[in-house]
XYZ file of C-alpha atoms in Angstrom:
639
model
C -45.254 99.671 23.600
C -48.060 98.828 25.828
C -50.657 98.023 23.076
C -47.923 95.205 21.811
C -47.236 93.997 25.703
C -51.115 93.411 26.468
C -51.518 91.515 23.160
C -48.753 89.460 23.746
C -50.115 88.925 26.965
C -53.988 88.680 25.686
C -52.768 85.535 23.028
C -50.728 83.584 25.285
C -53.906 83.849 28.289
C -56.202 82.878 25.582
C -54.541 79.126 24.916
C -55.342 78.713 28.617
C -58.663 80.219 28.279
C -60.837 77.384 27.893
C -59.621 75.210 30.453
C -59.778 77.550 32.706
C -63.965 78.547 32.183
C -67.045 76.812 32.927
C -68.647 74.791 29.941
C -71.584 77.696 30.043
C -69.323 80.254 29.221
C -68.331 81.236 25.368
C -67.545 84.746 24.740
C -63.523 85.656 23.523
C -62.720 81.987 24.348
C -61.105 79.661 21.290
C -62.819 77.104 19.953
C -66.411 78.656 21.153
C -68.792 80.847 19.689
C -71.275 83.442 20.368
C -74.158 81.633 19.291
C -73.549 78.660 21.043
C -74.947 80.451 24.025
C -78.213 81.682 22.129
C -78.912 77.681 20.725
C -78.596 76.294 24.197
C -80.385 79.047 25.453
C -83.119 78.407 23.119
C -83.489 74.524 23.622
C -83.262 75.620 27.243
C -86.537 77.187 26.859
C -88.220 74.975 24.645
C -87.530 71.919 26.656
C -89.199 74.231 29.652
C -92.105 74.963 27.543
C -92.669 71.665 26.005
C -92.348 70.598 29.955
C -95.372 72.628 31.042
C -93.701 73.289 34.388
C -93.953 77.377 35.216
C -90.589 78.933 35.777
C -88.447 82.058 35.177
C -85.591 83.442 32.896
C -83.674 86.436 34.802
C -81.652 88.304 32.060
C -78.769 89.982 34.706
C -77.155 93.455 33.716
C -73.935 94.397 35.048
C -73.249 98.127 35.994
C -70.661 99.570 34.561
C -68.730 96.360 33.915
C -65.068 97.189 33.540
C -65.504 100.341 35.473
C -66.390 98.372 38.404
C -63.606 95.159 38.666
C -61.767 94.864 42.354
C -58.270 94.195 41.469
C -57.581 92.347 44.817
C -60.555 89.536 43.717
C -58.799 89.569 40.015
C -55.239 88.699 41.505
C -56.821 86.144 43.654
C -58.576 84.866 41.153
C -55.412 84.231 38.994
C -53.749 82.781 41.732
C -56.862 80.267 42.181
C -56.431 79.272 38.448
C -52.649 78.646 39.024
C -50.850 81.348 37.364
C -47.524 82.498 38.991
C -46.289 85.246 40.793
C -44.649 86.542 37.510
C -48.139 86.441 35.271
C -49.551 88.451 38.699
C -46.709 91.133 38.598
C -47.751 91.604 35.266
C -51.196 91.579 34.435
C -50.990 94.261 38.014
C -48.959 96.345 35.991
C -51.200 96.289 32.733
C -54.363 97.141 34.994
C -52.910 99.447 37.304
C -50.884 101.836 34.825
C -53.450 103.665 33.579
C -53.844 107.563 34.592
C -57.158 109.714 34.210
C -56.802 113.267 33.451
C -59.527 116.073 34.348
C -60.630 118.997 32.013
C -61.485 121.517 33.619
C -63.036 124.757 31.219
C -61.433 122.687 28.668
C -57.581 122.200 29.797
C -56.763 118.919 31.321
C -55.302 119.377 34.700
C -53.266 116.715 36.420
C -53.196 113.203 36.296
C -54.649 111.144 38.339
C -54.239 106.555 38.930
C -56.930 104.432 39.387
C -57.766 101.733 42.208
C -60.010 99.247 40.601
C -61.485 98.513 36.537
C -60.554 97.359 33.622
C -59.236 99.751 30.525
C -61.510 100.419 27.968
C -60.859 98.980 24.173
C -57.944 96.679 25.341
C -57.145 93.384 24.288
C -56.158 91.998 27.475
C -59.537 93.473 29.256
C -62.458 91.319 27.750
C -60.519 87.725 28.929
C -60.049 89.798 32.390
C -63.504 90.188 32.562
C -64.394 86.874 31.653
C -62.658 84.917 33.676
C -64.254 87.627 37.055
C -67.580 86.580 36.310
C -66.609 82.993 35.745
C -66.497 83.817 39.753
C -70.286 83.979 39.286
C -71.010 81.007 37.311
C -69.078 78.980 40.157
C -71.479 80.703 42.940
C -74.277 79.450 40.861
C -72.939 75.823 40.395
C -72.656 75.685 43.946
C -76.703 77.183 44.633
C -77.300 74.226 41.849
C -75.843 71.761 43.735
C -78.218 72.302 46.667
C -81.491 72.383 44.988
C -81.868 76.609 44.808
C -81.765 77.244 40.868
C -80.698 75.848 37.848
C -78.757 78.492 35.276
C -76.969 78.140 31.854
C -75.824 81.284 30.318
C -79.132 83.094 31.616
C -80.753 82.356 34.817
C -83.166 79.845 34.304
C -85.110 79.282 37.643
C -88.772 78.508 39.081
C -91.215 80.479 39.652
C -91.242 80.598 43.396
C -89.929 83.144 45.882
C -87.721 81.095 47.849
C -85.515 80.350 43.960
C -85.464 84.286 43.717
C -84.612 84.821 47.203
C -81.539 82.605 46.846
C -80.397 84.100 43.384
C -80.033 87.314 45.079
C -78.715 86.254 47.593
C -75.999 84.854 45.210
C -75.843 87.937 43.306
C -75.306 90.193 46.424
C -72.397 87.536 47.404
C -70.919 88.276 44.258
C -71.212 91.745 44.287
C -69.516 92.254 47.768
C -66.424 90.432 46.759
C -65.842 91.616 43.313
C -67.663 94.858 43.388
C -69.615 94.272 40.136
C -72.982 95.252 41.058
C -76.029 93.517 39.230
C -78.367 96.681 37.761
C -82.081 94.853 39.044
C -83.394 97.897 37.638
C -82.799 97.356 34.223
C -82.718 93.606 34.451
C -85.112 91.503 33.336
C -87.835 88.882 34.591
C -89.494 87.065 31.821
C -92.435 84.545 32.832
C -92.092 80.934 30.931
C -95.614 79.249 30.858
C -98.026 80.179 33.019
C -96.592 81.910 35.651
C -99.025 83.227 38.935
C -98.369 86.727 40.515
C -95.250 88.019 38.120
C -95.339 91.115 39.526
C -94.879 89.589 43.409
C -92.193 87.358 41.921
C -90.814 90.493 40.050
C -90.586 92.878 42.875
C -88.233 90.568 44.910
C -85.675 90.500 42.614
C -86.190 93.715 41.499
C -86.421 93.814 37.781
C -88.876 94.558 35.311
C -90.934 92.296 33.695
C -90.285 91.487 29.912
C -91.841 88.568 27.556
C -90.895 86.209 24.689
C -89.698 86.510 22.481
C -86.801 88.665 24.162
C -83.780 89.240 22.579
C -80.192 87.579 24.032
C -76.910 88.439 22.490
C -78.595 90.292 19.243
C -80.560 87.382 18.665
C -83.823 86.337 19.198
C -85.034 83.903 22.407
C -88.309 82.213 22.493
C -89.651 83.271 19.105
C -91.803 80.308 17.123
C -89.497 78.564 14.341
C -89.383 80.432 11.177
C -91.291 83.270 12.488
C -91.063 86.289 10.056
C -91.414 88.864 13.055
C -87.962 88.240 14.138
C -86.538 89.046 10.842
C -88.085 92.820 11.652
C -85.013 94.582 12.942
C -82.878 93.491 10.475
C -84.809 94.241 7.779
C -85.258 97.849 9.409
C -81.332 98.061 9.913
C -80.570 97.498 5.720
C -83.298 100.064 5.006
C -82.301 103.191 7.821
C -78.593 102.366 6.121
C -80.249 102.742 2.588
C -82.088 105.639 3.659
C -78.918 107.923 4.400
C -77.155 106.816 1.089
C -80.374 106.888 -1.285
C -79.533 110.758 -1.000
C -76.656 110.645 -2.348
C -74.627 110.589 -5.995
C -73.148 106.848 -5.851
C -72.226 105.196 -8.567
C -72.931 102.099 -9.699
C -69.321 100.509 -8.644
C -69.881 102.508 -5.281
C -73.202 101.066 -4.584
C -71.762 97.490 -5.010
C -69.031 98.022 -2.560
C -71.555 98.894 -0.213
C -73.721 96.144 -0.608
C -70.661 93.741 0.088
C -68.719 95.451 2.651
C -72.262 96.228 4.752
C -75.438 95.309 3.456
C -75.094 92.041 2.968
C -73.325 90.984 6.045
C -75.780 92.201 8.385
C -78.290 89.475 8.436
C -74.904 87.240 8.462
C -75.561 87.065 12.538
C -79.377 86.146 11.862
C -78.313 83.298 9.123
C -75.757 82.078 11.361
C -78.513 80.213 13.745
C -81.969 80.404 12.368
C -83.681 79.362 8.628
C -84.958 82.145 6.946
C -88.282 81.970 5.346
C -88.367 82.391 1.824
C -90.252 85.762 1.977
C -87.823 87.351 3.838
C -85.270 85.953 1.897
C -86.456 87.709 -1.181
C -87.173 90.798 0.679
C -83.492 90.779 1.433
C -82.142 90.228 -1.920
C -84.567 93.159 -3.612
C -83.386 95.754 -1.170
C -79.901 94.522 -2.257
C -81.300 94.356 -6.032
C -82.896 98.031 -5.790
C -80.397 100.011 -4.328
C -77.830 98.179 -6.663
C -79.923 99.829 -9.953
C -82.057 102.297 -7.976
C -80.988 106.421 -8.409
C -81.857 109.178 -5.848
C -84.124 108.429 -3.846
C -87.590 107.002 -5.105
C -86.443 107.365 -8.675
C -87.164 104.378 -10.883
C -84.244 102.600 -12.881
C -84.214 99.548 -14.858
C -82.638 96.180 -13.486
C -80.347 95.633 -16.187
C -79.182 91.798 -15.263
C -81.312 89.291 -13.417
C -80.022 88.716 -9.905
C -78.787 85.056 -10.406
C -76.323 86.443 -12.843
C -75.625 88.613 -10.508
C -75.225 86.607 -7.678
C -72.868 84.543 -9.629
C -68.916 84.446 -9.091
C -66.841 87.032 -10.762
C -64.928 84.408 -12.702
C -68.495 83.379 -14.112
C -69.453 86.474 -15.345
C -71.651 87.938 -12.394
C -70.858 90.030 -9.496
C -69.788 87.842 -6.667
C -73.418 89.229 -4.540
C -74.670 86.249 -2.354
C -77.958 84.334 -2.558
C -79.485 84.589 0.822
C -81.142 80.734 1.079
C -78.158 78.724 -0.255
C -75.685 81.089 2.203
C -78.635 80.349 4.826
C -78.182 76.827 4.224
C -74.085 76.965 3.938
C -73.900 79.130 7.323
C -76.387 76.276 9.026
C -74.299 73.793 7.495
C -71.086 74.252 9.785
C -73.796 72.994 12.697
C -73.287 69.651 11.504
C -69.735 69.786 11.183
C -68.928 71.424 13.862
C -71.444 68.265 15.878
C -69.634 65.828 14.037
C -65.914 67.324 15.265
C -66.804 68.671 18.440
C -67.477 65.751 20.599
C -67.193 67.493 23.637
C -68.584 70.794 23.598
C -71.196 71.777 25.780
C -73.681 72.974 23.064
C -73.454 69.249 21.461
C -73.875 67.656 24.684
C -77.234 69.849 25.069
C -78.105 68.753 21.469
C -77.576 65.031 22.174
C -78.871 64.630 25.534
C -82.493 66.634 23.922
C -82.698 64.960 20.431
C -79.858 62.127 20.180
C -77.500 61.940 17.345
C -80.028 59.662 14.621
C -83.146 62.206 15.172
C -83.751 65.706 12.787
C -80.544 65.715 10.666
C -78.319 65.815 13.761
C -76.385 62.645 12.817
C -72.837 62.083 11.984
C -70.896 58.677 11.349
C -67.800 57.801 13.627
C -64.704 56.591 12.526
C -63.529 53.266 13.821
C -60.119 52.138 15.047
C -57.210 53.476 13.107
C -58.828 53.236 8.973
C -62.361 52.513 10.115
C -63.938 55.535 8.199
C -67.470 54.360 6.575
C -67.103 53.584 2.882
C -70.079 53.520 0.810
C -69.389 51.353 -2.059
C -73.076 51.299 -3.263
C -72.093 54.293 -6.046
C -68.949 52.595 -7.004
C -69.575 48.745 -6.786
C -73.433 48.885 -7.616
C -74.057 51.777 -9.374
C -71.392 52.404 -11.856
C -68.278 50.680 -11.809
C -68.562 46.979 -10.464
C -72.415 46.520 -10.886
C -71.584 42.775 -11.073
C -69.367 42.775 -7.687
C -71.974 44.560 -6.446
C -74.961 42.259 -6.648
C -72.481 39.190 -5.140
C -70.644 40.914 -2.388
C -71.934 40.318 1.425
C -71.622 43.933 2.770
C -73.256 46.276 0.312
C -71.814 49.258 2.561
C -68.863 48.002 4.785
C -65.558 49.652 6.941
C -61.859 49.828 5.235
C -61.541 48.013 8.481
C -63.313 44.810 7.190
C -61.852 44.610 4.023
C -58.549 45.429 4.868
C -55.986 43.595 7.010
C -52.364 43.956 7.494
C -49.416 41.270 7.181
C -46.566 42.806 8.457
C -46.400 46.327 7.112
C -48.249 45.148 3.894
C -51.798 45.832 3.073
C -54.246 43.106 1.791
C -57.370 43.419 0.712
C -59.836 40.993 0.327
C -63.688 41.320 -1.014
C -65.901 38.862 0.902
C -68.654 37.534 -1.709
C -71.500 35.036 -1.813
C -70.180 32.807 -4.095
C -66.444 32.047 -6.277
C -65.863 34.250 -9.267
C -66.968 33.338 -12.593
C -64.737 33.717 -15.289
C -66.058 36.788 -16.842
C -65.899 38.470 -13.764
C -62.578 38.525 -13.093
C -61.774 41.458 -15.112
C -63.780 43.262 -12.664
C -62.294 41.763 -10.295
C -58.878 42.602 -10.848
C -59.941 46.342 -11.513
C -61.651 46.529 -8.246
C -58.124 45.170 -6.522
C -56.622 47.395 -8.374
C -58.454 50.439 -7.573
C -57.990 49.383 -4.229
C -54.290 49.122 -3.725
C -53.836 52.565 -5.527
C -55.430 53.896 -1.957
C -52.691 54.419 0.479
C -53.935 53.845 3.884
C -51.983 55.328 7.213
C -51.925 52.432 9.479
C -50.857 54.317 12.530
C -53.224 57.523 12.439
C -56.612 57.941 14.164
C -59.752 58.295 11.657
C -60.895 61.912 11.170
C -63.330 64.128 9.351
C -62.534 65.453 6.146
C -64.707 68.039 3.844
C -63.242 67.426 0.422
C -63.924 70.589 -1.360
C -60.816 72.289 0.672
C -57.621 71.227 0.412
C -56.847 71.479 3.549
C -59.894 68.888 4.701
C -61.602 71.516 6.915
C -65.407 72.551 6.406
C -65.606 76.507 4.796
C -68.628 78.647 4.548
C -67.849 80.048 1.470
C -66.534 76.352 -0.404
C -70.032 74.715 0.762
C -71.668 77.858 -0.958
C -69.857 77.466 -3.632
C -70.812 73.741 -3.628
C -75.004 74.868 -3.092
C -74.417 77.577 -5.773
C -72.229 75.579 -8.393
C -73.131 75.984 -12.233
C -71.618 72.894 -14.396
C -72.434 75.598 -17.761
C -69.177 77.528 -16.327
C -68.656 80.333 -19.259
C -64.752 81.960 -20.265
C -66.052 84.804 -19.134
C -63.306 88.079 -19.355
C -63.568 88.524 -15.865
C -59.695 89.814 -15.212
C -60.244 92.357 -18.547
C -63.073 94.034 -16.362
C -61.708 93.762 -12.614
C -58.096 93.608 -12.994
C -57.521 96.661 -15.088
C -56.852 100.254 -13.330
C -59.971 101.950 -13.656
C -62.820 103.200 -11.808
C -64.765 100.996 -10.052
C -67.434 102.777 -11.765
C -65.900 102.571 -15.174
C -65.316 98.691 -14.271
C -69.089 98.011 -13.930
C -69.604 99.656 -16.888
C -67.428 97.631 -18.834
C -69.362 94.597 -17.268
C -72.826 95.857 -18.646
C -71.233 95.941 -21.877
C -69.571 92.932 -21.667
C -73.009 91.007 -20.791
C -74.953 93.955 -23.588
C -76.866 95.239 -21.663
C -76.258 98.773 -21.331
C -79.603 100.785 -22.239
C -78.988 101.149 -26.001
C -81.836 101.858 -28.409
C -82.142 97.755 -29.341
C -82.311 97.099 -25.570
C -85.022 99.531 -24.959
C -87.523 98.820 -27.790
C -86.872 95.007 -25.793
C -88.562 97.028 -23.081
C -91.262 98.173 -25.052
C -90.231 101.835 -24.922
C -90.715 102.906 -28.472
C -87.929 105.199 -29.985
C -86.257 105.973 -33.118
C -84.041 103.294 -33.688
C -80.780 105.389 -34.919
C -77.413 105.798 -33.327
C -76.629 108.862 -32.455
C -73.016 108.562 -32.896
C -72.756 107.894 -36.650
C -76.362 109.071 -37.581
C -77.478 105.499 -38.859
C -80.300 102.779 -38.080
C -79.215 100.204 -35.765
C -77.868 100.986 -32.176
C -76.278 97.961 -30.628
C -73.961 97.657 -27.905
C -71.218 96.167 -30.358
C -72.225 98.726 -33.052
C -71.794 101.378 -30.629
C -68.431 100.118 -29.197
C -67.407 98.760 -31.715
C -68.285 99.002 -35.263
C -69.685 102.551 -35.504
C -67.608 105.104 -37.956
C -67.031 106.811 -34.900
C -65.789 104.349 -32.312
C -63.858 103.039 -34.932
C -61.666 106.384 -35.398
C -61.040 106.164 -31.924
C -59.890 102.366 -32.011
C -57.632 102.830 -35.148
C -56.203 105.689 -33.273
C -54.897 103.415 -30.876
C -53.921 100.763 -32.833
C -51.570 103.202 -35.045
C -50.418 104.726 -31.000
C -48.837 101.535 -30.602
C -47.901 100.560 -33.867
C -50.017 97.302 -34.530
C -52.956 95.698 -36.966
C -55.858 94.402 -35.326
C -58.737 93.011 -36.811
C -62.319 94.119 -34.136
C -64.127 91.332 -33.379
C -67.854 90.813 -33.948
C -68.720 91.760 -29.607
C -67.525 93.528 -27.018
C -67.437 90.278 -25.296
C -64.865 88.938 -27.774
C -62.823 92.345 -27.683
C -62.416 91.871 -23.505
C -61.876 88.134 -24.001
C -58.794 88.404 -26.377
C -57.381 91.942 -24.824
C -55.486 91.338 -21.867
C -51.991 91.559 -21.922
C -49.856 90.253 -18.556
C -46.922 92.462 -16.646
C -46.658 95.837 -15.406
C -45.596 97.053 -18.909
C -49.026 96.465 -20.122
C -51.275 98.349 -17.537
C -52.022 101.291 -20.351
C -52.743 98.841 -22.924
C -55.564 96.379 -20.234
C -57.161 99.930 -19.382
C -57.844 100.927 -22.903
C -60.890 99.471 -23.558
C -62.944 100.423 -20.157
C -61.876 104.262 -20.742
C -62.346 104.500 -24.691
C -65.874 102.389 -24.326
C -66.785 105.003 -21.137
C -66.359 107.740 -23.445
C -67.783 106.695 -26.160
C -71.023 106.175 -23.914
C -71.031 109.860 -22.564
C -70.757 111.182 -25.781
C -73.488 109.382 -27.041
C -75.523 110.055 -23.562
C -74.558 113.879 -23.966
C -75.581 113.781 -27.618
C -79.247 112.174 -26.622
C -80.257 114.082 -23.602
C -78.073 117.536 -24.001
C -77.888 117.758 -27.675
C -74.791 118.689 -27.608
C -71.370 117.010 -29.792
C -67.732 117.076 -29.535
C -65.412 116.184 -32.578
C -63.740 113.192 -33.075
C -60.481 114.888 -32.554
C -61.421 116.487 -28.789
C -62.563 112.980 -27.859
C -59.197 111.159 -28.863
C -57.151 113.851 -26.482
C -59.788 113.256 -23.795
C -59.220 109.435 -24.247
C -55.111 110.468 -24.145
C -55.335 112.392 -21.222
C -57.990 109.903 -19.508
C -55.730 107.417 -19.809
C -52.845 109.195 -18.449
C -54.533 110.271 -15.494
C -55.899 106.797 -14.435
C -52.463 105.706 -15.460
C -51.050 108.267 -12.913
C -53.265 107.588 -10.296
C -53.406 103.841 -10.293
C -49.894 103.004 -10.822
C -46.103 104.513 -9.984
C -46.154 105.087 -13.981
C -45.978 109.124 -14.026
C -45.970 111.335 -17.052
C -45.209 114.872 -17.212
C -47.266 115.474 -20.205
C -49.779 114.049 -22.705
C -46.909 114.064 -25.014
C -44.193 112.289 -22.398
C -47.302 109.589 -22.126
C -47.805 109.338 -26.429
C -44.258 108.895 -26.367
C -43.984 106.493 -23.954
C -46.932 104.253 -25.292
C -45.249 103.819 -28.531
């Protein structure tokens, strides 16, 4: 009851959030983001550095955050903000309910309240916390107001005693009245230029001294633009997470589920804010690429499909992996949406007041009046469409605004050119009108920006990827044949390799230059394909016509696997035996003919159609409510 109380609580307090917090401020508030603090942070420093003017960046730790909150300077601080007595009476309950319990050899003994902190792994206690040391940021507005030290989300100050005097000064102020106590032990001094003395400047505040680059909120501060060295710890991070699985027995399906539920959304924080150079970029994708096809643990294994396949969408035929530069680029994209949207944030304002809005791609065209969005009739008028328009009209790029005017509630358009129509320009003419009065224009709505490859007009990640990434040569590939069929996911990504042939069969291997007997070692003849192996050899076929006469149809096999999986599916619950037949009888048929090569060893073709039976019934049985008591109850029911 308590969990659903404090997140009530926690979503209706963080509507008010924002208003309520200093510009500086961007953690758990709506409409801000983490790495707004690291890019102003950054530009901070640069503009510092470019300046040539000495100064200091103090990176604070607080003790024991939570632990430490007075709930006295919380309540007052609500009240300050405007909240009433009711919001008080409850946000004192959800702070001051919570009981501590002693073990003592083991057995808890008593229970005991507490008079101050915030509870640990609650919704409501990060926005608590937030808005106490918004206490802090005030303190430090005021110390900017009189000349003492400038701050953003670090402490940016000079490199002078009297600066440092005055920040602690603040930082004891704050301490005494919220009881949050600033750890100078294990916070950090970092010289910006050349600074005299550190270690004089150091020992008043207490801290230790650091350099740049440092690192601020996981991310890098100070490093040189597209430094590799940065890249380090993430690179590091993919590899200890390798290390641990490389020892184990994953399977193929297994090691692709790791790579995109964890691998590859750890340098996602990284991507979010700085370009990656190309190096590391590929460095990133062959870890990816080698534990996808690597075995235990430095054993070599062939890369089976080139990674650009791979990377490609499911529906195209590849895995649905991501290529690090385009995502680099889609990730940095949302910058310049997000700077033409949000006209007031305090990160933009940084970016504008530094660079303006015309210099090093930060530029973004503002709607006028009610339908004054830009329209660029250049493609349209000049390039394609009207090329004859084109070459007469006034304004080659010109507002809706200025062509369009309103009598009454009725639209009019009107196309100012340098001279009167000719008569074998009027068709164009009346096309362009046309065209023009087919667009239905809102007269009373304000202008905003739209990203057209959503339909709901809002800029997405994944649809600029998408847009980076696109392939016009878009194949029918049997995607929902593979993925959409109860199986393995192991049994899946086989069924992929064969779909795309290229499962290590003798053909594919002499392609590699490895130079073996070309015979297939199901039906004892030359020429081991993929499809002949699947599908055409005298024993695969025994196993297909077994299933055809199961369910009491004529089929005639196509020439490829890829055909089989493209004309296979069947929709509705009724058909979930029938989609998984082909993944479990083209398995099989490739561990018999792996146990044949390697083991020498061979089953008839009469124990491998009741393994296929019972296969089948088991996946059945585990992947749907279908349940069979027997193999016979399932033979029955499948005919």
């Amino acid at each position: 009851m308590y969990k659903i109380i404090s997140k009530v609580l926690a979503n209706r307090l963080r509507e008010v959030l924002g208003s309520l917090l200093s510009p500086s401020q961007n953690a758990f508030i709506q409409g801000r983001q983490i790495q707004d603090s690291v890019l102003i942070a950054n530009e901070s420093l640069d503009s510092r550095l470019n300046s040539g003017v000495p100064g200091l960046i103090c990176k604070l730790d607080v003790e024991k955050a939570y632990d430490h909150v007075n709930w006295n300077f919380l309540m007052y601080l609500l009240e300050r903000c405007g909240f009433g007595v009711k919001w008080h009476n409850w946000i004192k309950f959800c702070i001051s309910s919570v009981r501590f319990s002693v073990l003592i050899n083991g057995t808890p003994c008593g229970f005991f309240p507490s008079s101050r902190g915030l509870r640990q792994g609650d919704s409501l206690s990060p926005l608590l916390f937030v808005l106490v040391m918004e206490a802090l940021s005030r303190l430090m507005d005021r110390a900017v107001a009189r000349g003492y030290l400038e701050d953003d989300t670090l402490v940016f100050c000079g490199a002078t005693r009297d600066q440092l005097y005055h920040l602690k000064g603040v930082l004891l102020c704050f301490e005494a009245v919220s009881r949050l106590r600033i750890n100078l032990g294990k916070s950090e001094i970092v010289p910006v230029g050349s600074v005299v003395d550190v270690e004089a400047l150091a020992h008043v505040l207490g801290g230790r001294i650091a350099s740049l680059p440092m690192k601020y909120l996981g991310l890098p501060l100070g490093a040189r633009y597209k430094s590799k060295e940065i890249w380090n710890p993430i690179l590091e991070k993919m590899e200890r997470r390798m290390a641990g699985w490389k020892r184990s027995y994953l399977s193929k399906g297994g090691r692709l589920t790791l790579i995109k539920s964890i691998l590859s959304s750890l340098p996602t924080y990284f991507l979010s804010l700085f370009v990656v150079p190309s190096s590391v970029a590929h460095r990133i994708e062959k870890l990816q690429r080698d534990f996808l096809w690597g075995g235990i643990g430095d054993e070599f294994k062939y890369h089976l499909v080139n990674w650009r396949t791979i990377c490609a969408p499911i529906q195209q035929g590849g895995l649905g992996l991501r290529q690090i530069i385009p995502f680099n680029q889609a990730l940095l994209g949302k910058w310049l949406w997000r700077f033409a949207n949000e006209q007031n944030a305090y990160w933009r304002q940084v970016i504008a007041s530094k660079y303006g809005c015309d210099r090093d791609g930060w530029h973004s065209k503002e709607g006028r009046g009610g339908h004054g969005v830009l329209v660029d009739i250049t493609p349209d008028i000049g390039g394609k469409t009207w090329p004859w328009l084109f070459k007469i009209a006034i304004h080659k790029q010109a507002t809706v605004s200025e062509y369009l005017s309103w009598h009454n509630d009725d639209m009019v358009w009107s196309v100012n050119l340098h001279r009167s129509l000719q008569d074998w320009e009027l068709g164009e003419y009346t096309d362009l009108m046309a065209f023009l009065y087919r667009r239905k224009v809102k007269r009373s709505e304000v202008d905003q920006m739209r990203w057209d490859c959503t339909t709901s007009g809002l800029f997405e990640v994944r649809s600029y990827y998408r847009m980076l990434t696109s392939n016009n040569n878009i194949t029918n590939f049997p995607w929902k044949s593979i993925w959409q069929c109860r199986v393995p996911h192991k049994v899946a990504f086989f069924s992929w390799l064969v779909a795309q042939e290229k499962i290590l069969t003798i053909d594919n291997l002499r392609c590699r230059w490895i130079l073996v007997l070309d015979w297939c070692f199901m039906c004892k003849r030359a020429g081991e394909s993929v499809n002949h192996l699947m599908l055409h050899c005298e024993y695969a076929q025994e196993l297909w016509s077994m299933i055809f006469c199961l369910f009491g149809i004529s089929w005639v096999m196509p020439q490829t696997s890829y055909a089989l999986l493209h004309c296979w599916r069947r929709k509705g619950p009724a058909y979930v035996v029938w989609n998984a037949i082909p993944s479990c009888l083209m398995w099989l048929l490739w561990r018999e003919r792996n146990q044949r090569a390697f083991e020498d060893s061979e089953r008839h073709s009469a124990d491998l159609k009741l393994i296929l039976i019972r296969t089948l019934m088991e996946w059945t049985d585990a992947a749907s409510r279908l349940s069979f008591p027997s193999v016979f109850a399932f033979i029955d029911g499948c005919v």
